[in-house]
Amino acid sequence: MKKPHLMYFTILVLFIIIFNGCVNNRKINKISPNIIFIFADDLGYGDLGIFGAKDINTPNIDFIGKNGIKFTDFYSVSSVCTPSRAGLLTGRMPQRFGLNGVLFPDSHTGMPSSEYTIAELLNDNGYTTGIIGKWHLGHKYEYLPLQQGFDSFFGIPYSNDMASTVYIRGNDVVDHFPNQSLMTNKLTKEAIGFIEKNKNNKFFLYLAHPMPHVPIYASEKFIGSSERGLYGDVIQEIDWSVGRIINKLKEYNLLNNTLVIFSSDNGPWLTMGEFGGSSGKLRNGKMYTFEGGMRVPTLAMYEGYIPAGTETNQIISQLDWFPTFASITDSEFSDKIILDGEDISDLLKGESNNNERDFLFFDYDKLEGYRLGNFKVKLPYAGWPGTWYKSPLDPHDTLLFDLSIDPGEKNNIFELNKKQALILIEKMKKKYSSMGDLPHSIVIRTDADESHLEYLNIKK
């Protein structure tokens, strides 16, 4: 009689050990993970292998999606740089604080210091925070990253095609003439150094690559490595960078407790020709609120939390990361902060299926469209003749698309579905109205008075 009891006791002990091990692992993956957010600039929906690119190899970026979640219907907050980054870091529509346009080196403004960022959220809750790469939210002292919740900053203040593309460390310029062909490599080394330095801390790393925004450069090792010219070479070097980071996390046994996200700030700059990216199956690109300008390739991986190989077509946006990070890290913040994003931690775990989410599309401060479920309505547009920096677009009346069958927005079904369109427009107005009175746009820059050149008959 003793042997059966001994056997049952042994089984019970083994069960308790295994159960406790599972619980402990779940705790490791639930409480205070490290977070690495990798942000590309002007990367298109058709520029990654996992999103259908055949002429660019991105095995390391694809690894994130294959071992985590692929978002097929993920939106940036804007179709241009500055407001998209402001929305990401605050979880708020940039229209709420008037940052609707792109900042320049002669701008005397930036993202208001009163805005509470992801970096401040995590820093206030015990995280070491660092940004490496492109900032683009103001270069004056009060607007720089160290005054916005980051413990460290190394990178450039604006887009790499603008004057004063300099390297800043902390609050100080340390290199006035960075070699852009070595930029991806340099920023990757900085990122690796940040991980090494903080491997025993809870950390948030925001790695914002300045590329593939033009002008594009790749290091000698990657020149000619892709089948899509220099643009593809640039993407493959960014993919190499992602691989270096993943391998470093593996080396320090951190991968199982790190949320890794890869995304883009907006769609591709199509007027740049072969130096711009691809929108894939989507319509148009950067500077437009069609899908190609706003829907961006996004992937996330968190071992033991996000089921591998997950794919979702739910409407998700950069606004959602702020509340999601707060939830996953159990970080507290003031309930007076109005957020536009939603906590998607349940979706990441595969426990949510909310098909009734919606999204507003803004062009600077102008509301242009709205999506609810599969349907997207766009308001009448006066047209644009086209310039070197923005592709032409013919005028159009109200547009309605069913994105579930027409992601390329080729078939306007408004005439056959006017009732559906009007319902969407009313919901759009209601959501927009709920934002309350919005401030005037922040002054981005002012024109120089060059009337003296006219007097002297000097051509600009």
CSV table of C-alpha atoms in Angstrom, one decimal:
chain,number,residue,atom,x,y,z
A,1,MET,CA,0.0,0.0,0.0
A,2,LYS,CA,2.9,2.3,0.6
A,3,LYS,CA,4.3,2.2,-2.9
A,4,PRO,CA,1.1,3.6,-4.6
A,5,HIS,CA,0.9,6.4,-2.0
A,6,LEU,CA,4.6,7.2,-2.6
A,7,MET,CA,3.9,7.2,-6.4
A,8,TYR,CA,0.9,9.5,-6.0
A,9,PHE,CA,3.0,11.8,-3.7
A,10,THR,CA,5.8,11.9,-6.2
A,11,ILE,CA,3.4,12.8,-9.0
A,12,LEU,CA,1.9,15.5,-6.8
A,13,VAL,CA,5.3,17.0,-6.1
A,14,LEU,CA,6.2,17.0,-9.7
A,15,PHE,CA,2.9,18.6,-10.6
A,16,ILE,CA,3.5,21.4,-8.1
A,17,ILE,CA,7.1,22.0,-9.4
A,18,ILE,CA,5.9,22.2,-13.0
A,19,PHE,CA,2.9,24.4,-12.1
A,20,ASN,CA,5.1,26.8,-10.1
A,21,GLY,CA,7.6,26.9,-13.0
A,22,CYS,CA,4.8,27.8,-15.4
A,23,VAL,CA,3.5,30.5,-13.1
A,24,ASN,CA,7.0,31.9,-12.6
A,25,ASN,CA,7.5,32.0,-16.4
A,26,ARG,CA,4.2,33.7,-16.8
A,27,LYS,CA,5.2,36.2,-14.2
A,28,ILE,CA,8.5,36.9,-16.0
A,29,ASN,CA,6.6,37.5,-19.2
A,30,LYS,CA,3.9,39.6,-17.6
A,31,ILE,CA,5.6,42.0,-15.2
A,32,SER,CA,7.9,44.8,-16.4
A,33,PRO,CA,9.3,43.5,-19.7
A,34,ASN,CA,11.9,45.5,-21.5
A,35,ILE,CA,10.6,47.3,-24.5
A,36,ILE,CA,12.4,48.0,-27.7
A,37,PHE,CA,10.6,50.0,-30.3
A,38,ILE,CA,12.3,50.1,-33.7
A,39,PHE,CA,10.9,52.8,-36.0
A,40,ALA,CA,11.8,53.2,-39.7
A,41,ASP,CA,11.2,56.4,-41.6
A,42,ASP,CA,9.1,56.4,-44.8
A,43,LEU,CA,9.1,52.6,-45.0
A,44,GLY,CA,6.3,51.4,-47.2
A,45,TYR,CA,3.7,48.6,-46.8
A,46,GLY,CA,5.4,46.7,-49.7
A,47,ASP,CA,9.0,46.9,-48.4
A,48,LEU,CA,9.2,43.9,-46.1
A,49,GLY,CA,9.3,40.2,-47.0
A,50,ILE,CA,6.6,39.3,-44.5
A,51,PHE,CA,4.3,41.9,-46.2
A,52,GLY,CA,4.9,40.6,-49.7
A,53,ALA,CA,8.2,42.1,-50.9
A,54,LYS,CA,10.0,39.7,-53.3
A,55,ASP,CA,13.0,41.9,-54.1
A,56,ILE,CA,14.1,42.8,-50.6
A,57,ASN,CA,15.2,40.2,-48.0
A,58,THR,CA,14.2,41.0,-44.4
A,59,PRO,CA,14.6,37.7,-42.5
A,60,ASN,CA,15.3,39.4,-39.1
A,61,ILE,CA,12.4,41.8,-39.3
A,62,ASP,CA,10.2,38.9,-40.5
A,63,PHE,CA,11.4,36.9,-37.5
A,64,ILE,CA,9.5,39.3,-35.2
A,65,GLY,CA,6.2,38.7,-37.0
A,66,LYS,CA,6.7,34.9,-37.3
A,67,ASN,CA,7.5,34.7,-33.6
A,68,GLY,CA,4.8,37.2,-32.6
A,69,ILE,CA,2.1,39.2,-34.3
A,70,LYS,CA,1.6,40.7,-37.7
A,71,PHE,CA,-0.7,43.7,-37.9
A,72,THR,CA,-2.3,43.9,-41.4
A,73,ASP,CA,-4.4,47.1,-40.7
A,74,PHE,CA,-2.1,49.2,-38.5
A,75,TYR,CA,-2.2,53.0,-38.9
A,76,SER,CA,0.3,55.7,-38.2
A,77,VAL,CA,-1.2,58.9,-36.7
A,78,SER,CA,-0.1,61.0,-39.7
A,79,SER,CA,1.2,60.7,-43.2
A,80,VAL,CA,4.2,62.8,-42.3
A,81,CYS,CA,7.1,62.6,-39.8
A,82,THR,CA,6.6,65.0,-36.9
A,83,PRO,CA,2.9,64.5,-35.9
A,84,SER,CA,3.2,60.7,-36.4
A,85,ARG,CA,6.1,60.6,-33.8
A,86,ALA,CA,4.2,63.0,-31.5
A,87,GLY,CA,1.1,60.7,-31.6
A,88,LEU,CA,3.2,57.6,-30.9
A,89,LEU,CA,5.0,59.0,-27.9
A,90,THR,CA,1.9,60.6,-26.3
A,91,GLY,CA,-0.9,58.2,-27.2
A,92,ARG,CA,-2.8,61.4,-28.3
A,93,MET,CA,-3.8,62.8,-31.6
A,94,PRO,CA,-1.3,65.6,-32.3
A,95,GLN,CA,-4.3,67.9,-33.2
A,96,ARG,CA,-5.0,68.0,-29.5
A,97,PHE,CA,-1.8,70.1,-29.0
A,98,GLY,CA,-1.6,71.7,-32.4
A,99,LEU,CA,1.5,69.9,-33.7
A,100,ASN,CA,0.1,69.2,-37.1
A,101,GLY,CA,3.0,69.9,-39.5
A,102,VAL,CA,6.6,69.0,-40.0
A,103,LEU,CA,9.2,70.8,-37.9
A,104,PHE,CA,12.4,72.3,-39.5
A,105,PRO,CA,15.8,73.4,-38.3
A,106,ASP,CA,14.5,77.0,-38.3
A,107,SER,CA,11.5,76.1,-36.2
A,108,HIS,CA,11.4,77.7,-32.8
A,109,THR,CA,8.7,75.4,-31.5
A,110,GLY,CA,8.3,71.7,-30.8
A,111,MET,CA,6.1,69.2,-29.0
A,112,PRO,CA,4.9,71.0,-25.9
A,113,SER,CA,6.8,70.0,-22.8
A,114,SER,CA,3.5,69.7,-21.0
A,115,GLU,CA,2.8,66.5,-23.0
A,116,TYR,CA,3.4,63.3,-21.1
A,117,THR,CA,5.4,60.8,-23.2
A,118,ILE,CA,5.9,57.1,-23.1
A,119,ALA,CA,9.4,57.8,-21.9
A,120,GLU,CA,8.1,59.8,-18.9
A,121,LEU,CA,5.5,57.1,-18.2
A,122,LEU,CA,8.1,54.3,-18.0
A,123,ASN,CA,10.8,56.5,-16.4
A,124,ASP,CA,8.4,57.4,-13.6
A,125,ASN,CA,7.8,53.7,-13.1
A,126,GLY,CA,11.4,52.6,-12.8
A,127,TYR,CA,12.6,52.2,-16.3
A,128,THR,CA,15.8,53.4,-17.9
A,129,THR,CA,14.8,55.1,-21.1
A,130,GLY,CA,16.9,55.9,-24.2
A,131,ILE,CA,16.4,57.2,-27.7
A,132,ILE,CA,18.8,56.5,-30.5
A,133,GLY,CA,18.2,57.9,-34.0
A,134,LYS,CA,15.8,60.6,-35.3
A,135,TRP,CA,13.9,62.8,-32.9
A,136,HIS,CA,12.1,65.4,-35.0
A,137,LEU,CA,10.0,67.0,-32.2
A,138,GLY,CA,12.0,70.2,-31.7
A,139,HIS,CA,15.7,71.0,-31.3
A,140,LYS,CA,15.5,73.8,-28.7
A,141,TYR,CA,16.6,72.7,-25.3
A,142,GLU,CA,13.1,72.4,-23.8
A,143,TYR,CA,11.9,70.2,-26.6
A,144,LEU,CA,14.9,67.7,-26.7
A,145,PRO,CA,14.5,64.1,-25.5
A,146,LEU,CA,16.2,64.5,-22.1
A,147,GLN,CA,13.5,67.1,-21.2
A,148,GLN,CA,10.8,64.7,-22.5
A,149,GLY,CA,11.5,61.7,-20.2
A,150,PHE,CA,14.5,60.0,-21.8
A,151,ASP,CA,17.6,59.3,-19.8
A,152,SER,CA,19.9,59.3,-22.9
A,153,PHE,CA,19.8,60.5,-26.5
A,154,PHE,CA,22.1,59.9,-29.4
A,155,GLY,CA,21.0,60.8,-32.9
A,156,ILE,CA,19.9,63.6,-35.2
A,157,PRO,CA,17.3,66.3,-34.4
A,158,TYR,CA,15.5,66.3,-37.8
A,159,SER,CA,15.1,64.4,-41.0
A,160,ASN,CA,18.4,63.6,-42.7
A,161,ASP,CA,17.7,65.8,-45.7
A,162,MET,CA,17.5,68.9,-43.6
A,163,ALA,CA,20.1,71.4,-42.7
A,164,SER,CA,22.0,70.8,-39.5
A,165,THR,CA,21.9,67.0,-39.7
A,166,VAL,CA,24.2,66.7,-36.7
A,167,TYR,CA,24.8,64.1,-34.1
A,168,ILE,CA,23.6,65.1,-30.7
A,169,ARG,CA,24.5,63.2,-27.5
A,170,GLY,CA,22.3,64.3,-24.6
A,171,ASN,CA,21.7,68.0,-25.2
A,172,ASP,CA,25.0,68.7,-27.0
A,173,VAL,CA,26.1,68.5,-30.6
A,174,VAL,CA,29.0,66.2,-30.8
A,175,ASP,CA,29.5,65.9,-34.6
A,176,HIS,CA,28.5,68.5,-37.2
A,177,PHE,CA,29.3,66.2,-40.2
A,178,PRO,CA,28.1,62.6,-39.6
A,179,ASN,CA,28.8,60.1,-42.4
A,180,GLN,CA,25.4,59.1,-43.5
A,181,SER,CA,26.6,56.0,-45.3
A,182,LEU,CA,27.7,54.7,-41.8
A,183,MET,CA,24.6,56.0,-40.0
A,184,THR,CA,22.6,52.7,-39.7
A,185,ASN,CA,25.8,51.0,-38.5
A,186,LYS,CA,26.6,53.7,-36.0
A,187,LEU,CA,23.1,53.8,-34.5
A,188,THR,CA,23.1,50.0,-34.2
A,189,LYS,CA,26.3,50.1,-32.3
A,190,GLU,CA,24.8,52.7,-30.0
A,191,ALA,CA,21.7,50.5,-29.5
A,192,ILE,CA,23.9,47.5,-28.7
A,193,GLY,CA,25.8,49.6,-26.2
A,194,PHE,CA,22.5,50.7,-24.5
A,195,ILE,CA,21.4,47.1,-24.1
A,196,GLU,CA,24.8,46.0,-22.7
A,197,LYS,CA,24.8,48.9,-20.2
A,198,ASN,CA,21.2,48.3,-19.1
A,199,LYS,CA,21.0,44.5,-19.3
A,200,ASN,CA,20.3,44.3,-15.5
A,201,ASN,CA,17.8,47.2,-15.6
A,202,LYS,CA,14.2,47.5,-16.9
A,203,PHE,CA,14.7,49.5,-20.0
A,204,PHE,CA,12.9,51.2,-22.9
A,205,LEU,CA,14.8,51.7,-26.1
A,206,TYR,CA,13.4,53.8,-28.9
A,207,LEU,CA,15.5,53.2,-32.0
A,208,ALA,CA,14.3,55.6,-34.7
A,209,HIS,CA,16.2,54.9,-37.9
A,210,PRO,CA,16.5,58.1,-40.1
A,211,MET,CA,16.3,55.8,-43.2
A,212,PRO,CA,14.9,55.0,-45.7
A,213,HIS,CA,14.0,58.7,-45.7
A,214,VAL,CA,16.0,60.3,-48.5
A,215,PRO,CA,18.8,60.8,-49.0
A,216,ILE,CA,19.4,57.1,-48.7
A,217,TYR,CA,22.8,55.6,-47.9
A,218,ALA,CA,24.0,52.1,-47.1
A,219,SER,CA,27.4,51.0,-45.9
A,220,GLU,CA,29.8,49.4,-48.4
A,221,LYS,CA,28.9,45.9,-47.1
A,222,PHE,CA,25.3,46.2,-48.2
A,223,ILE,CA,25.7,48.1,-51.5
A,224,GLY,CA,24.3,45.8,-54.2
A,225,SER,CA,22.9,43.3,-51.7
A,226,SER,CA,19.3,43.5,-52.8
A,227,GLU,CA,17.3,43.2,-56.0
A,228,ARG,CA,15.8,46.7,-55.6
A,229,GLY,CA,18.8,48.9,-56.0
A,230,LEU,CA,20.1,51.2,-53.3
A,231,TYR,CA,16.6,51.5,-51.6
A,232,GLY,CA,16.5,47.7,-51.1
A,233,ASP,CA,20.1,47.8,-49.8
A,234,VAL,CA,19.2,50.3,-47.2
A,235,ILE,CA,16.3,48.2,-46.0
A,236,GLN,CA,18.5,45.1,-45.8
A,237,GLU,CA,21.0,47.0,-43.7
A,238,ILE,CA,18.2,48.0,-41.3
A,239,ASP,CA,17.2,44.3,-41.3
A,240,TRP,CA,20.8,43.4,-40.3
A,241,SER,CA,20.5,46.0,-37.5
A,242,VAL,CA,17.4,44.2,-36.2
A,243,GLY,CA,19.2,40.9,-36.3
A,244,ARG,CA,22.1,42.4,-34.2
A,245,ILE,CA,19.6,43.6,-31.6
A,246,ILE,CA,17.8,40.2,-31.4
A,247,ASN,CA,21.1,38.3,-31.1
A,248,LYS,CA,22.2,40.7,-28.3
A,249,LEU,CA,19.0,40.0,-26.4
A,250,LYS,CA,19.6,36.3,-26.9
A,251,GLU,CA,23.1,36.6,-25.6
A,252,TYR,CA,22.0,38.2,-22.4
A,253,ASN,CA,19.0,35.9,-22.1
A,254,LEU,CA,16.6,38.9,-22.4
A,255,LEU,CA,14.6,37.9,-25.4
A,256,ASN,CA,12.0,36.1,-23.3
A,257,ASN,CA,11.3,39.2,-21.3
A,258,THR,CA,11.5,41.9,-24.0
A,259,LEU,CA,8.7,43.3,-26.1
A,260,VAL,CA,10.2,44.1,-29.6
A,261,ILE,CA,8.2,46.2,-32.0
A,262,PHE,CA,9.0,47.2,-35.6
A,263,SER,CA,7.0,49.8,-37.4
A,264,SER,CA,7.2,52.9,-39.7
A,265,ASP,CA,6.2,56.5,-39.2
A,266,ASN,CA,4.2,56.8,-42.4
A,267,GLY,CA,4.0,55.4,-45.9
A,268,PRO,CA,6.7,55.7,-48.7
A,269,TRP,CA,7.7,58.9,-50.4
A,270,LEU,CA,6.6,58.0,-53.9
A,271,THR,CA,7.9,61.1,-55.7
A,272,MET,CA,11.4,60.0,-54.8
A,273,GLY,CA,11.1,57.4,-57.5
A,274,GLU,CA,13.6,54.5,-57.1
A,275,PHE,CA,14.8,56.2,-53.9
A,276,GLY,CA,11.3,55.9,-52.4
A,277,GLY,CA,9.6,52.8,-51.2
A,278,SER,CA,6.6,50.8,-52.2
A,279,SER,CA,3.0,50.9,-50.9
A,280,GLY,CA,2.5,47.4,-52.2
A,281,LYS,CA,-1.2,46.8,-52.7
A,282,LEU,CA,-2.2,50.1,-51.1
A,283,ARG,CA,-3.1,53.4,-52.8
A,284,ASN,CA,-0.8,56.4,-52.8
A,285,GLY,CA,1.9,57.1,-50.2
A,286,LYS,CA,3.3,59.7,-47.9
A,287,MET,CA,1.4,63.0,-47.5
A,288,TYR,CA,-1.9,61.5,-48.3
A,289,THR,CA,-4.6,59.9,-46.1
A,290,PHE,CA,-5.2,57.0,-48.5
A,291,GLU,CA,-4.1,53.7,-47.1
A,292,GLY,CA,-0.6,53.9,-48.7
A,293,GLY,CA,0.2,57.0,-46.7
A,294,MET,CA,-1.2,55.9,-43.3
A,295,ARG,CA,-1.3,52.1,-43.1
A,296,VAL,CA,2.2,51.0,-42.1
A,297,PRO,CA,3.9,47.5,-41.8
A,298,THR,CA,4.0,46.7,-38.1
A,299,LEU,CA,5.1,43.6,-36.1
A,300,ALA,CA,5.5,42.8,-32.4
A,301,MET,CA,7.2,39.9,-30.5
A,302,TYR,CA,7.1,39.0,-26.8
A,303,GLU,CA,7.9,35.4,-26.1
A,304,GLY,CA,5.4,33.7,-23.8
A,305,TYR,CA,3.0,36.6,-24.1
A,306,ILE,CA,2.2,37.0,-27.8
A,307,PRO,CA,1.4,33.7,-29.5
A,308,ALA,CA,3.8,33.0,-32.3
A,309,GLY,CA,2.4,33.4,-35.8
A,310,THR,CA,-0.5,35.6,-34.8
A,311,GLU,CA,-2.1,37.8,-37.4
A,312,THR,CA,-4.8,40.4,-36.9
A,313,ASN,CA,-6.8,42.7,-39.2
A,314,GLN,CA,-8.2,44.8,-36.4
A,315,ILE,CA,-7.8,48.5,-36.6
A,316,ILE,CA,-4.8,49.4,-34.5
A,317,SER,CA,-2.7,52.5,-34.4
A,318,GLN,CA,0.5,54.1,-33.0
A,319,LEU,CA,-1.8,55.7,-30.4
A,320,ASP,CA,-2.4,52.3,-28.8
A,321,TRP,CA,1.2,51.8,-27.6
A,322,PHE,CA,1.0,54.3,-24.7
A,323,PRO,CA,-1.9,52.6,-22.9
A,324,THR,CA,-0.6,49.2,-23.8
A,325,PHE,CA,2.8,49.8,-22.4
A,326,ALA,CA,1.2,51.1,-19.2
A,327,SER,CA,-0.8,48.0,-18.9
A,328,ILE,CA,1.9,45.5,-19.7
A,329,THR,CA,4.4,47.2,-17.3
A,330,ASP,CA,1.7,47.9,-14.6
A,331,SER,CA,2.8,51.6,-14.9
A,332,GLU,CA,0.6,54.3,-13.4
A,333,PHE,CA,-0.2,57.7,-14.8
A,334,SER,CA,-2.6,60.6,-14.1
A,335,ASP,CA,-6.2,59.9,-15.0
A,336,LYS,CA,-6.4,63.5,-16.1
A,337,ILE,CA,-4.4,62.6,-19.3
A,338,ILE,CA,-6.8,62.2,-22.2
A,339,LEU,CA,-5.6,59.4,-24.4
A,340,ASP,CA,-6.9,58.6,-27.9
A,341,GLY,CA,-5.4,55.1,-28.0
A,342,GLU,CA,-6.7,51.9,-26.4
A,343,ASP,CA,-5.0,49.1,-24.4
A,344,ILE,CA,-4.4,46.2,-26.8
A,345,SER,CA,-2.6,43.9,-24.4
A,346,ASP,CA,-5.5,41.4,-24.6
A,347,LEU,CA,-5.2,41.4,-28.4
A,348,LEU,CA,-1.5,40.8,-28.1
A,349,LYS,CA,-2.3,37.7,-26.0
A,350,GLY,CA,-4.8,36.5,-28.5
A,351,GLU,CA,-7.8,37.2,-26.2
A,352,SER,CA,-9.5,40.1,-28.0
A,353,ASN,CA,-11.6,40.4,-31.1
A,354,ASN,CA,-12.9,43.9,-31.3
A,355,ASN,CA,-14.1,44.5,-34.9
A,356,GLU,CA,-15.9,47.8,-34.1
A,357,ARG,CA,-12.8,50.0,-33.7
A,358,ASP,CA,-12.6,53.2,-35.7
A,359,PHE,CA,-10.0,55.7,-36.8
A,360,LEU,CA,-9.9,59.4,-37.9
A,361,PHE,CA,-7.7,60.5,-40.8
A,362,PHE,CA,-6.2,63.9,-40.6
A,363,ASP,CA,-4.1,65.8,-43.1
A,364,TYR,CA,-2.4,68.3,-40.8
A,365,ASP,CA,-5.3,69.9,-39.0
A,366,LYS,CA,-7.9,69.0,-41.6
A,367,LEU,CA,-10.2,66.0,-41.0
A,368,GLU,CA,-10.3,64.0,-44.3
A,369,GLY,CA,-11.6,60.6,-43.5
A,370,TYR,CA,-12.9,57.9,-41.1
A,371,ARG,CA,-12.8,54.2,-40.9
A,372,LEU,CA,-15.2,51.9,-38.9
A,373,GLY,CA,-14.8,48.2,-39.3
A,374,ASN,CA,-14.1,47.4,-43.0
A,375,PHE,CA,-15.6,50.6,-44.3
A,376,LYS,CA,-13.7,53.9,-44.9
A,377,VAL,CA,-15.2,57.2,-46.0
A,378,LYS,CA,-13.2,60.1,-47.4
A,379,LEU,CA,-14.5,63.6,-47.7
A,380,PRO,CA,-14.4,65.6,-51.0
A,381,TYR,CA,-10.9,66.8,-52.0
A,382,ALA,CA,-10.1,69.8,-54.1
A,383,GLY,CA,-7.1,68.2,-55.8
A,384,TRP,CA,-3.4,68.8,-55.9
A,385,PRO,CA,-1.4,69.6,-59.1
A,386,GLY,CA,1.8,67.8,-57.9
A,387,THR,CA,5.2,69.0,-57.0
A,388,TRP,CA,8.6,67.4,-56.6
A,389,TYR,CA,7.7,66.5,-53.0
A,390,LYS,CA,4.0,65.6,-53.3
A,391,SER,CA,2.4,63.5,-56.1
A,392,PRO,CA,-0.6,64.9,-58.0
A,393,LEU,CA,-4.1,63.9,-57.1
A,394,ASP,CA,-7.3,64.7,-59.1
A,395,PRO,CA,-10.2,66.2,-57.3
A,396,HIS,CA,-12.8,63.8,-56.0
A,397,ASP,CA,-16.2,63.9,-54.3
A,398,THR,CA,-17.1,61.7,-51.3
A,399,LEU,CA,-15.4,58.3,-51.5
A,400,LEU,CA,-16.5,55.0,-49.8
A,401,PHE,CA,-14.4,51.9,-49.8
A,402,ASP,CA,-14.8,48.4,-48.4
A,403,LEU,CA,-11.2,47.7,-47.4
A,404,SER,CA,-11.8,44.0,-46.7
A,405,ILE,CA,-12.1,43.4,-50.4
A,406,ASP,CA,-10.5,46.6,-51.8
A,407,PRO,CA,-7.5,47.6,-49.7
A,408,GLY,CA,-6.1,49.5,-52.8
A,409,GLU,CA,-9.1,51.9,-52.6
A,410,LYS,CA,-9.8,51.4,-56.4
A,411,ASN,CA,-13.5,50.9,-56.3
A,412,ASN,CA,-15.6,53.8,-55.0
A,413,ILE,CA,-18.9,52.3,-53.8
A,414,PHE,CA,-20.4,55.6,-52.5
A,415,GLU,CA,-23.2,55.8,-55.1
A,416,LEU,CA,-24.4,52.3,-54.3
A,417,ASN,CA,-24.1,52.7,-50.5
A,418,LYS,CA,-25.0,56.3,-49.7
A,419,LYS,CA,-26.8,55.3,-46.6
A,420,GLN,CA,-23.8,53.5,-45.3
A,421,ALA,CA,-21.6,56.5,-46.1
A,422,LEU,CA,-23.9,58.9,-44.3
A,423,ILE,CA,-23.9,56.7,-41.2
A,424,LEU,CA,-20.1,56.7,-41.2
A,425,ILE,CA,-19.9,60.5,-41.8
A,426,GLU,CA,-22.2,61.1,-38.8
A,427,LYS,CA,-20.1,58.8,-36.6
A,428,MET,CA,-17.0,60.6,-37.8
A,429,LYS,CA,-18.5,64.0,-36.9
A,430,LYS,CA,-19.5,62.7,-33.5
A,431,LYS,CA,-16.0,61.3,-32.8
A,432,TYR,CA,-14.4,64.5,-34.0
A,433,SER,CA,-16.7,66.7,-32.0
A,434,SER,CA,-15.9,64.6,-28.9
A,435,MET,CA,-12.3,65.9,-29.1
A,436,GLY,CA,-13.6,69.3,-28.1
A,437,ASP,CA,-12.2,72.7,-29.1
A,438,LEU,CA,-8.8,72.0,-30.7
A,439,PRO,CA,-6.0,74.6,-30.5
A,440,HIS,CA,-4.6,76.5,-33.5
A,441,SER,CA,-1.7,74.8,-35.2
A,442,ILE,CA,1.7,75.5,-33.6
A,443,VAL,CA,3.7,77.9,-35.8
A,444,ILE,CA,6.2,75.7,-37.6
A,445,ARG,CA,8.3,78.4,-39.3
A,446,THR,CA,7.9,81.8,-40.8
A,447,ASP,CA,9.0,83.0,-44.3
A,448,ALA,CA,12.0,85.2,-44.6
A,449,ASP,CA,11.4,88.8,-45.9
A,450,GLU,CA,13.3,88.8,-49.2
A,451,SER,CA,11.7,91.9,-50.7
A,452,HIS,CA,15.2,93.4,-51.0
A,453,LEU,CA,16.0,90.8,-53.6
A,454,GLU,CA,13.1,91.9,-55.7
A,455,TYR,CA,14.3,95.5,-55.4
A,456,LEU,CA,17.8,94.5,-56.5
A,457,ASN,CA,16.3,92.3,-59.3
A,458,ILE,CA,18.0,89.2,-57.9
A,459,LYS,CA,16.3,85.9,-58.6
A,460,LYS,CA,15.9,83.6,-55.7
